[in-house]
Coordinates of C-alpha atoms in Angstrom, one line a residue:
X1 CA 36.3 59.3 -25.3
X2 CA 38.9 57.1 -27.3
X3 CA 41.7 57.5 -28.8
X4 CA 42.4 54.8 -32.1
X5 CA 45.1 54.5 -34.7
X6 CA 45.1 52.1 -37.8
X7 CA 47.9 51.5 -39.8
X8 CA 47.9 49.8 -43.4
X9 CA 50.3 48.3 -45.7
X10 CA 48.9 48.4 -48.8
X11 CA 46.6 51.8 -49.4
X12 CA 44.2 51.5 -51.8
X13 CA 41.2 53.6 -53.4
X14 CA 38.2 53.6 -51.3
X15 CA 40.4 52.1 -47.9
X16 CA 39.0 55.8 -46.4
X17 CA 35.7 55.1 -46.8
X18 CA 35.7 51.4 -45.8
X19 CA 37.4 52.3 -42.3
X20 CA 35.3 55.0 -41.3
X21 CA 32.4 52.8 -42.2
X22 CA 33.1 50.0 -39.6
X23 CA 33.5 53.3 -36.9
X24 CA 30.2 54.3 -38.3
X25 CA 28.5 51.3 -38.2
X26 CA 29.9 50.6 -34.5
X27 CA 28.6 53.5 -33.1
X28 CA 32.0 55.6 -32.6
X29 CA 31.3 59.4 -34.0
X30 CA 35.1 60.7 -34.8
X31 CA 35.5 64.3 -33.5
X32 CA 39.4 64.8 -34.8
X33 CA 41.1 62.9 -37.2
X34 CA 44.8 62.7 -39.1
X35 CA 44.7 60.5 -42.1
X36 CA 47.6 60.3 -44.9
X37 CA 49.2 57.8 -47.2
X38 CA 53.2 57.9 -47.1
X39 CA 54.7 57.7 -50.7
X40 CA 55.5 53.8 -49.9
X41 CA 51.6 53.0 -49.7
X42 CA 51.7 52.8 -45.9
X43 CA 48.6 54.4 -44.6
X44 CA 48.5 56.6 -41.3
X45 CA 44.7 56.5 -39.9
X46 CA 44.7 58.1 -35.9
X47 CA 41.1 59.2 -35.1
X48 CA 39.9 60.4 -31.9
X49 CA 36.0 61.1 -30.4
X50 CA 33.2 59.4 -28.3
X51 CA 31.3 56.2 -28.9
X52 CA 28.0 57.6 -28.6
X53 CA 25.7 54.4 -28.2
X54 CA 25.4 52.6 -24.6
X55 CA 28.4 50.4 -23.9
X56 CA 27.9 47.9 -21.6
X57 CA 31.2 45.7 -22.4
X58 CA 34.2 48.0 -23.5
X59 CA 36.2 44.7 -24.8
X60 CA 33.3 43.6 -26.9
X61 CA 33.0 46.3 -29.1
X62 CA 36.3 46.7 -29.4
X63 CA 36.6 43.3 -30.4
X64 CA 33.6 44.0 -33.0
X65 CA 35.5 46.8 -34.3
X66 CA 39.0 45.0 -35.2
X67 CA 36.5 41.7 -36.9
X68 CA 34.5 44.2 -38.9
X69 CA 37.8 46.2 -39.7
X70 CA 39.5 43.1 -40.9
X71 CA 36.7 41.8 -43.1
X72 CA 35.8 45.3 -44.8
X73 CA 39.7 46.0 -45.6
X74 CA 39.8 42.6 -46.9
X75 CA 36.9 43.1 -49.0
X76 CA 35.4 40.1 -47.6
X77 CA 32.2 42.1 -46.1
X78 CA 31.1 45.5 -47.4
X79 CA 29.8 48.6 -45.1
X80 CA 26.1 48.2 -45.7
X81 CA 26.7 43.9 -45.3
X82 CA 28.3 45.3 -41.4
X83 CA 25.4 47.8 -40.9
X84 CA 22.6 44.7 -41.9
X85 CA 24.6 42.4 -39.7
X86 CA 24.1 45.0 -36.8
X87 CA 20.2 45.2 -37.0
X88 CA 21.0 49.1 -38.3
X89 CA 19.5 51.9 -41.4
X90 CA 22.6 52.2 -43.5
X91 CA 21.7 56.2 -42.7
X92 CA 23.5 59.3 -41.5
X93 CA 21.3 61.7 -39.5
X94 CA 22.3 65.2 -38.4
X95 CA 22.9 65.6 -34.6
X96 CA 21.5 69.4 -34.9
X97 CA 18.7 70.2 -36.7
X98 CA 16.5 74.0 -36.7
X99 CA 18.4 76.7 -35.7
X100 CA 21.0 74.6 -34.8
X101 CA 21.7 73.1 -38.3
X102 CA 24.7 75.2 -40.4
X103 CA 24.4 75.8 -44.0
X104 CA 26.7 73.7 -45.9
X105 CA 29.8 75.3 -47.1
X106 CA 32.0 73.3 -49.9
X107 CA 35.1 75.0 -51.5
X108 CA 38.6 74.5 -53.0
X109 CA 41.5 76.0 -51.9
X110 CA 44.6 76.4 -54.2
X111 CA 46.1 73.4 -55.3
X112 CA 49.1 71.9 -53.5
X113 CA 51.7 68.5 -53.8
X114 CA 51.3 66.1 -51.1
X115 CA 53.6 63.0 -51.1
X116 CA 54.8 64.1 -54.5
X117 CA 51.5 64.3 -56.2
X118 CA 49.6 67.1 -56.9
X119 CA 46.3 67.7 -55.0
X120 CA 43.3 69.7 -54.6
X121 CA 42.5 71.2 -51.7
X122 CA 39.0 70.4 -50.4
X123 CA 37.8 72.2 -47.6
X124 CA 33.9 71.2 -45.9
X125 CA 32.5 72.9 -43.4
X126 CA 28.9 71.2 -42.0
X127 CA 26.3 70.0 -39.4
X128 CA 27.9 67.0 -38.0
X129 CA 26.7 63.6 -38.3
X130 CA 27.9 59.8 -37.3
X131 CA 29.4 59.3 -40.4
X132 CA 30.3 62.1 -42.1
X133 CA 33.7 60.9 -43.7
X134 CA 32.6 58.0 -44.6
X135 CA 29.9 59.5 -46.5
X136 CA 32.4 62.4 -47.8
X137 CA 34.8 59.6 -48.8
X138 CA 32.8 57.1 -50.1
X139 CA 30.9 60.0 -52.6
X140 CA 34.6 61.2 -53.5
X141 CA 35.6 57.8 -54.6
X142 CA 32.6 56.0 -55.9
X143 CA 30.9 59.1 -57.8
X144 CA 33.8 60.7 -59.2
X145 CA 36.7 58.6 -59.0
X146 CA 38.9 60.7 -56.7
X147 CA 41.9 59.4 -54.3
X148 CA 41.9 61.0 -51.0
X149 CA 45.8 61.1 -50.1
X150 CA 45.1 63.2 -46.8
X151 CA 42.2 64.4 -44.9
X152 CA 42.4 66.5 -41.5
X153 CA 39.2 66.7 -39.7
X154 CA 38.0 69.0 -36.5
X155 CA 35.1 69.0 -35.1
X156 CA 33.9 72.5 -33.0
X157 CA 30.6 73.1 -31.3
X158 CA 28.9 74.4 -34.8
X159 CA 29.8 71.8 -36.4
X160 CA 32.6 69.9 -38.7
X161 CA 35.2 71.3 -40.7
X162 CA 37.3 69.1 -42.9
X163 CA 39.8 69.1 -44.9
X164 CA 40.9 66.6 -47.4
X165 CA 43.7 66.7 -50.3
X166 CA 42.3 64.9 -53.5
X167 CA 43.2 63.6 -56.8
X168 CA 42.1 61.9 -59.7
X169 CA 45.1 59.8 -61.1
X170 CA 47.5 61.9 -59.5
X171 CA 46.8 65.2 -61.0
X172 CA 44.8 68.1 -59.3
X173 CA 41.0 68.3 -60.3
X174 CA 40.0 70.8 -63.2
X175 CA 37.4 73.8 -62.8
X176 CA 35.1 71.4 -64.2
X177 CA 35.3 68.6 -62.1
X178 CA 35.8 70.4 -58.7
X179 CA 32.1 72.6 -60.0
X180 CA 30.8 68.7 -60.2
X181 CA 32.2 67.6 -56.3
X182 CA 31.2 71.0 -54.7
X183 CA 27.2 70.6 -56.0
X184 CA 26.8 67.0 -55.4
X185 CA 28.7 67.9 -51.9
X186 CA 26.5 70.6 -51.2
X187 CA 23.3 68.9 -52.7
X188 CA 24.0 65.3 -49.8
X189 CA 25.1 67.6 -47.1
X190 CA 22.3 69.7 -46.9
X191 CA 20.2 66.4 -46.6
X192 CA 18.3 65.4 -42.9
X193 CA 19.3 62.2 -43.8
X194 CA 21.1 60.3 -46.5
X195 CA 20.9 57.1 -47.4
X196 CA 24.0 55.1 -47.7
X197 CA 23.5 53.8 -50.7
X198 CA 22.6 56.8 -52.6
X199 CA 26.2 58.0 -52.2
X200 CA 26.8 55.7 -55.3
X201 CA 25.9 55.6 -58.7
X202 CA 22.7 53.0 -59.5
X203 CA 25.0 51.0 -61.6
X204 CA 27.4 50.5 -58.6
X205 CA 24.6 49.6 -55.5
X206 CA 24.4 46.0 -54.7
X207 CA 20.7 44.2 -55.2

């Protein structure tokens, strides 16, 4: 079990994505998680769960962590680069499968202001996965151009429910637009498995 808080100076688009990335690509599944920007761009990140690969040395993946932390945030490496450099699929599996495996359930709440912007309320209820935000956050941003300003996220015994407060240039999503999220949303979720790189457009992935 572990308990981990990242702070950040300067948010910027896609920052939610990048961080639960390197967890991802780590090992650590995130079970709870707080995650904001304040108004000055200072960004909030305190996630808690279980590292569920073998650790043999505690200080060496911890270590790993804050290098492939720095170098993501920096742009200097992206996910996929720290999933290659780890000898792993850049993949998210479901733990449960069967009868085990819950139905996807994607919908919008009533709008609401967060931090002085107006937001959409997006609330996801699925079969959990190593990797869920990321893959969440990186569709939100890369697909359809959305900022995540918070995201609150619990994990129970059927599975995850998150919750994350969105925006597209600082104004709420239309009808339109959150009808586009919910079906992609519903479409990856009810996946097996997804493939990293499909949570982009073509023109975006990386030869």
């Amino acid at each position: 079990y572990f308990q981990l808080l990242i702070g950040t100076s300067d948010d910027r688009e896609g920052l939610l994505a990048d961080i639960t990335g390197v967890l991802a690509a780590n090992g650590i599944d995130i079970q709870g998680a707080e995650i904001g920007t304040a108004v000055d761009g200072f960004g909030f990140n305190h996630f808690y769960g279980f590292v569920r690969e073998k650790v043999e040395n505690l200080e060496a993946l911890k270590q790993s962590v804050t290098k492939d932390m720095a170098e993501v945030v920096a742009r200097i490496k992206s996910v996929e680069e720290i999933f290659r450099e780890k000898g792993k699929p850049y993949r998210f599996v479901k733990k449960q499968r069967g009868f085990l495996d819950r139905k996807p359930e994607v919908e919008f709440l009533r709008d609401t202001e967060i931090f002085g912007k107006k937001a959409s309320v997006l609330e996801i209820r699925a079969t959990d996965r190593v990797g869920l935000i990321h893959m969440v956050s990186k569709a939100l941003h890369r697909r359809f151009d959305v900022n995540i300003e918070k995201v609150l996220i619990e994990t129970y015994a059927e599975g995850a429910r998150d919750t994350y407060f969105i925006n597209i240039h600082g104004d709420a999503l239309s009808g339109e637009e959150q009808d586009e999220v919910r079906s992609y949303l519903l479409d990856v979720l009810s996946q097996d498995e997804v493939e990293g790189a499909s949570l982009e457009f073509a023109y975006d992935v990386k030869a």
